[in-house]
mmCIF file of C-alpha atoms in Angstrom:
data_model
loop_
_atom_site.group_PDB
_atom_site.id
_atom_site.type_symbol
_atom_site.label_atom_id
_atom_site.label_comp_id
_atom_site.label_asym_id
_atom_site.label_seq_id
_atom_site.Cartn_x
_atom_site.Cartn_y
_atom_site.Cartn_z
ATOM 1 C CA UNK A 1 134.693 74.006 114.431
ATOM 2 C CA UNK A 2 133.854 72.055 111.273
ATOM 3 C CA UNK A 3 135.491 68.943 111.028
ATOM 4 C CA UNK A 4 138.063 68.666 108.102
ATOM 5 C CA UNK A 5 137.763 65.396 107.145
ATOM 6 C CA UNK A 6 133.563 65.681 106.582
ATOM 7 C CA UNK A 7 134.232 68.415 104.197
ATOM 8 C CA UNK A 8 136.731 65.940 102.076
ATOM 9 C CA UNK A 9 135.182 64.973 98.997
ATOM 10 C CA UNK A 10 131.315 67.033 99.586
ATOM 11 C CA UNK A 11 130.061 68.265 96.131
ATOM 12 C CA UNK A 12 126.509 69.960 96.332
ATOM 13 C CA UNK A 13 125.144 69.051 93.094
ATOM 14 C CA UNK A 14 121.648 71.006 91.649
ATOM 15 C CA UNK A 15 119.211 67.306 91.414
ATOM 16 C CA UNK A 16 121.223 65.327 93.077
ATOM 17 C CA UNK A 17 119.968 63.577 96.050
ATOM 18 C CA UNK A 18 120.713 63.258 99.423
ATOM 19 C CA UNK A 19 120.551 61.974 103.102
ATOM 20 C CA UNK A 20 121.695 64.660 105.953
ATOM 21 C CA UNK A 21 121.928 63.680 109.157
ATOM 22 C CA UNK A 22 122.574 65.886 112.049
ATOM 23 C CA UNK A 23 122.670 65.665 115.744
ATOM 24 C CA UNK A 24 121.889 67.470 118.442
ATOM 25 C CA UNK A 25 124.724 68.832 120.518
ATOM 26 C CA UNK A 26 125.817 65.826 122.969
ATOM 27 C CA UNK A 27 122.899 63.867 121.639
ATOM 28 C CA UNK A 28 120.453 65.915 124.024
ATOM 29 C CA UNK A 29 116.895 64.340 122.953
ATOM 30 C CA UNK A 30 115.456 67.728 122.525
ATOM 31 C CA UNK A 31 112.772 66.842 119.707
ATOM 32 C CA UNK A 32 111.499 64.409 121.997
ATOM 33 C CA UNK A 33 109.388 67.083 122.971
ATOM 34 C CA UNK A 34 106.828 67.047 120.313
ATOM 35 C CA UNK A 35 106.249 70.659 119.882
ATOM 36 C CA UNK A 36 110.315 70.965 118.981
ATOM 37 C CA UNK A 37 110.157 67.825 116.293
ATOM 38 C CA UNK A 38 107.227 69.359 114.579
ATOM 39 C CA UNK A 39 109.605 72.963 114.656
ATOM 40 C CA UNK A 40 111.928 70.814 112.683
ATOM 41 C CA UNK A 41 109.552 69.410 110.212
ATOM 42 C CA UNK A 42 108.173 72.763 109.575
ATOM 43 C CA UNK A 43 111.582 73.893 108.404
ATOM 44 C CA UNK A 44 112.213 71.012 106.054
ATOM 45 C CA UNK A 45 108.964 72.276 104.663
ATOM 46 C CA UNK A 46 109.898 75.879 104.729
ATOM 47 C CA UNK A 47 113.431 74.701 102.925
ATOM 48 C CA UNK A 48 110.726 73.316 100.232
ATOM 49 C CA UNK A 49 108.774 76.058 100.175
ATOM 50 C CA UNK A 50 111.380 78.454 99.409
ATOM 51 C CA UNK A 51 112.827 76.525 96.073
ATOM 52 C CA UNK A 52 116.187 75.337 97.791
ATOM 53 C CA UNK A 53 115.291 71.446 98.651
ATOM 54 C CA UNK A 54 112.376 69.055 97.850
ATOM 55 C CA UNK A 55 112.401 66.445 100.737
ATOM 56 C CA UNK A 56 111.724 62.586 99.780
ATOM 57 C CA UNK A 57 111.819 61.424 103.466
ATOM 58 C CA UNK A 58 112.823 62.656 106.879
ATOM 59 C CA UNK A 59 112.523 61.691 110.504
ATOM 60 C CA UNK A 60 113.253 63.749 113.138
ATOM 61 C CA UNK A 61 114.424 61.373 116.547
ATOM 62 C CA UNK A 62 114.900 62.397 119.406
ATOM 63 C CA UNK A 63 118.858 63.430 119.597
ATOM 64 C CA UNK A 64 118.827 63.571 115.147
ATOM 65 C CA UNK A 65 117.323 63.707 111.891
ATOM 66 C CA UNK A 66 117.713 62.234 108.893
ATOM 67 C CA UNK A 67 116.588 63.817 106.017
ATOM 68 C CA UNK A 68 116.739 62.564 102.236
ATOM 69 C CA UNK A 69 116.267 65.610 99.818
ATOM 70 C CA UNK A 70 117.106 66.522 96.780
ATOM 71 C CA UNK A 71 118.864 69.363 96.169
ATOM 72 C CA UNK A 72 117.183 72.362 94.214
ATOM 73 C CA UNK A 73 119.052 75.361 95.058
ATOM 74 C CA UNK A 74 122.024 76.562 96.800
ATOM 75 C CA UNK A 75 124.710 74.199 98.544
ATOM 76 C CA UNK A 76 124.034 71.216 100.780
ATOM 77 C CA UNK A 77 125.990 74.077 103.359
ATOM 78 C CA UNK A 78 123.247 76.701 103.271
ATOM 79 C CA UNK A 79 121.091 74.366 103.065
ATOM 80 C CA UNK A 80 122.018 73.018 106.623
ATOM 81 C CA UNK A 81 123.051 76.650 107.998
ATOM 82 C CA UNK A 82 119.551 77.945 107.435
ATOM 83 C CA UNK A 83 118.021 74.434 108.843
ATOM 84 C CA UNK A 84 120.190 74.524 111.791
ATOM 85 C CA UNK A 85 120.147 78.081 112.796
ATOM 86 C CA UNK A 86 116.394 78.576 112.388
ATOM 87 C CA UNK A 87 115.627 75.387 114.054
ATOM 88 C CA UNK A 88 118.449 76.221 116.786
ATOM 89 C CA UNK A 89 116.817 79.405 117.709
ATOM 90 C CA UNK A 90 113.142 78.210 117.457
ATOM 91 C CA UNK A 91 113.811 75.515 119.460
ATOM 92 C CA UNK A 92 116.133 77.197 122.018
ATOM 93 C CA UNK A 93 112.723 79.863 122.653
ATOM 94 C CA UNK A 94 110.044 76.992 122.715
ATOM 95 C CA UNK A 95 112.454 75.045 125.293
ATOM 96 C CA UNK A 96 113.439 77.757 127.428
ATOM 97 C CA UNK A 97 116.974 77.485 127.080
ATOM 98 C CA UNK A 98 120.310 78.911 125.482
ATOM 99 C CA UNK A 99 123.417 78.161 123.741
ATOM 100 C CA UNK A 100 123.915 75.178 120.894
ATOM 101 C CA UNK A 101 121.458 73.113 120.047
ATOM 102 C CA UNK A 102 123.267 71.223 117.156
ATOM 103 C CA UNK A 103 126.608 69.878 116.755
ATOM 104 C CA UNK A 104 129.023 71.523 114.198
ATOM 105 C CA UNK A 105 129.012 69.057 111.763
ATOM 106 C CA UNK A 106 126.847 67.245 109.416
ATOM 107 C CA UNK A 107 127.197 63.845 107.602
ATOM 108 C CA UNK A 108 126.212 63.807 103.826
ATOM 109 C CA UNK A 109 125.170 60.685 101.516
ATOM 110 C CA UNK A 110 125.046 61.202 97.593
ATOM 111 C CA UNK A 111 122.747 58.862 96.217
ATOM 112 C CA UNK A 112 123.011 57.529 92.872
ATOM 113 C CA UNK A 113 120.299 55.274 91.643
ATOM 114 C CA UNK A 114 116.494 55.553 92.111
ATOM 115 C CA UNK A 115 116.700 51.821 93.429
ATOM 116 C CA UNK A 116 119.262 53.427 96.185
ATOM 117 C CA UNK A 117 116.805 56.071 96.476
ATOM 118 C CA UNK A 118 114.126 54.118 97.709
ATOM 119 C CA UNK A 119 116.439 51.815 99.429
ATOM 120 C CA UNK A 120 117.262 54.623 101.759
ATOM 121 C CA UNK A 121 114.337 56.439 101.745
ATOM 122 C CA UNK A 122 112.636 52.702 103.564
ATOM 123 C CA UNK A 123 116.133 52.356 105.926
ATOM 124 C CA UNK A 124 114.756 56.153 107.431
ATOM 125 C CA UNK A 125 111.180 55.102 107.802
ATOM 126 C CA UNK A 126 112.908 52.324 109.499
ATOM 127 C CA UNK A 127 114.932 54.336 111.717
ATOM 128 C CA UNK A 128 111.965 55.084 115.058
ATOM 129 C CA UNK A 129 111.449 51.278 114.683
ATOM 130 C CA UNK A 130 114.945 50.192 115.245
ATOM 131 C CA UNK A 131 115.301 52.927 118.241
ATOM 132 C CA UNK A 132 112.249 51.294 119.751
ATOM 133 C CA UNK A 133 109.945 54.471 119.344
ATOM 134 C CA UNK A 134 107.741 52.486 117.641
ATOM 135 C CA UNK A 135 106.635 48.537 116.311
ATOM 136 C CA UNK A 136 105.327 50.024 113.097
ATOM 137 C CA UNK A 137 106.074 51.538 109.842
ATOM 138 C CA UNK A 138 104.240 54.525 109.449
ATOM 139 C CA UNK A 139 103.054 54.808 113.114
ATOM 140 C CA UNK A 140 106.039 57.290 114.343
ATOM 141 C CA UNK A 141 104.330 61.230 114.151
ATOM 142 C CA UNK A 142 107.897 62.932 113.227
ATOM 143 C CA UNK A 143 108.318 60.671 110.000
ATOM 144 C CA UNK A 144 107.468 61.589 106.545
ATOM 145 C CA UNK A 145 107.924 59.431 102.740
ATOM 146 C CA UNK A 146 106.468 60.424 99.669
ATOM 147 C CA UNK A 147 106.022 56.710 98.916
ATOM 148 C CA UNK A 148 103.265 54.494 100.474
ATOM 149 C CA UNK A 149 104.916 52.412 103.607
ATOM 150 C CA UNK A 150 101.331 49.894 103.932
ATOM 151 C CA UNK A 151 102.397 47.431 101.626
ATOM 152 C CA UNK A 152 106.491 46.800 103.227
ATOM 153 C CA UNK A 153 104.490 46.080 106.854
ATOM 154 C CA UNK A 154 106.966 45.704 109.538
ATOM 155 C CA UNK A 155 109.682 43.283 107.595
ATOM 156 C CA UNK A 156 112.990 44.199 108.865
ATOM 157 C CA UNK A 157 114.565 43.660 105.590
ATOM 158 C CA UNK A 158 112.624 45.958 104.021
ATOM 159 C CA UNK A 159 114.792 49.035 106.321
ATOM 160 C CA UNK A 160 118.147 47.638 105.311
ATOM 161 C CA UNK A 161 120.783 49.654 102.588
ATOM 162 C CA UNK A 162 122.593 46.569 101.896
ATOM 163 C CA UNK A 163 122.222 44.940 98.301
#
């Protein structure tokens, strides 16, 4: 069952972008297991692929992922229905197991500015650092940017939204 109050206020908007985050079903790391992150990643490609979403930035953690997209087709809704079903059953074979993978809602972030854009796009990359997956930007396999992360280092600020 969808939560009301996450639906309040969503607009899916045709080159608008966005950051989705979604989380596995009681925050289960599933995609810890490498093979089911890089199931994940495939589908954000496929969701490319097929014309509905060009992504900007994603990581897939172990219990989530974030991904920052912008959208080219469709809703932000089937969007996430045919990234969460196809993952949910891909994953669910490759695992050995049954039932929900993901939980039923999603949270969505408009952004406005390219200057947000980027903002966000560095707090993701940022993301397997603060989790203590990794010391490094740019070291953690299940992250992707379209912008170069050699010249930000490891700077904390540099992964923040504020400002």
């Amino acid at each position: 069952m969808q939560n009301v109050r996450l639906l309040l206020g969503r607009r899916s908007s045709i080159g608008l972008s966005y950051i989705l985050t979604t989380v596995v079903d009681r925050r289960a790391p599933l995609f810890a297991n490498d093979a089911a992150a890089a199931l994940a990643i495939q589908e954000f490609q496929r969701l490319d692929q097929e014309g509905f979403t060009r992504s900007i930035a994603y990581v897939v953690m172990p219990d989530h992922i974030h991904w920052l997209l912008e959208l080219r087709a469709g809703t932000l809704e089937t969007v996430m229905k045919r990234f969460k079903s196809r993952t949910a059953q891909q994953a669910n074979r490759l695992l050995g197991r049954g039932g929900r993978l993901w939980q039923a809602c999603y949270h969505d972030h408009a952004i406005r500015s390219d200057e947000s854009l980027y903002r966000h796009a560095m707090y993701l990359m940022g993301n397997p650092i603060r989790a203590g997956l990794t010391t490094q930007l740019g070291q953690y396999r299940h992250a992707w940017c379209e912008w170069e992360l050699e010249a930000l280092g490891d700077r904390p600020e540099a992964f923040s939204t504020d400002g």
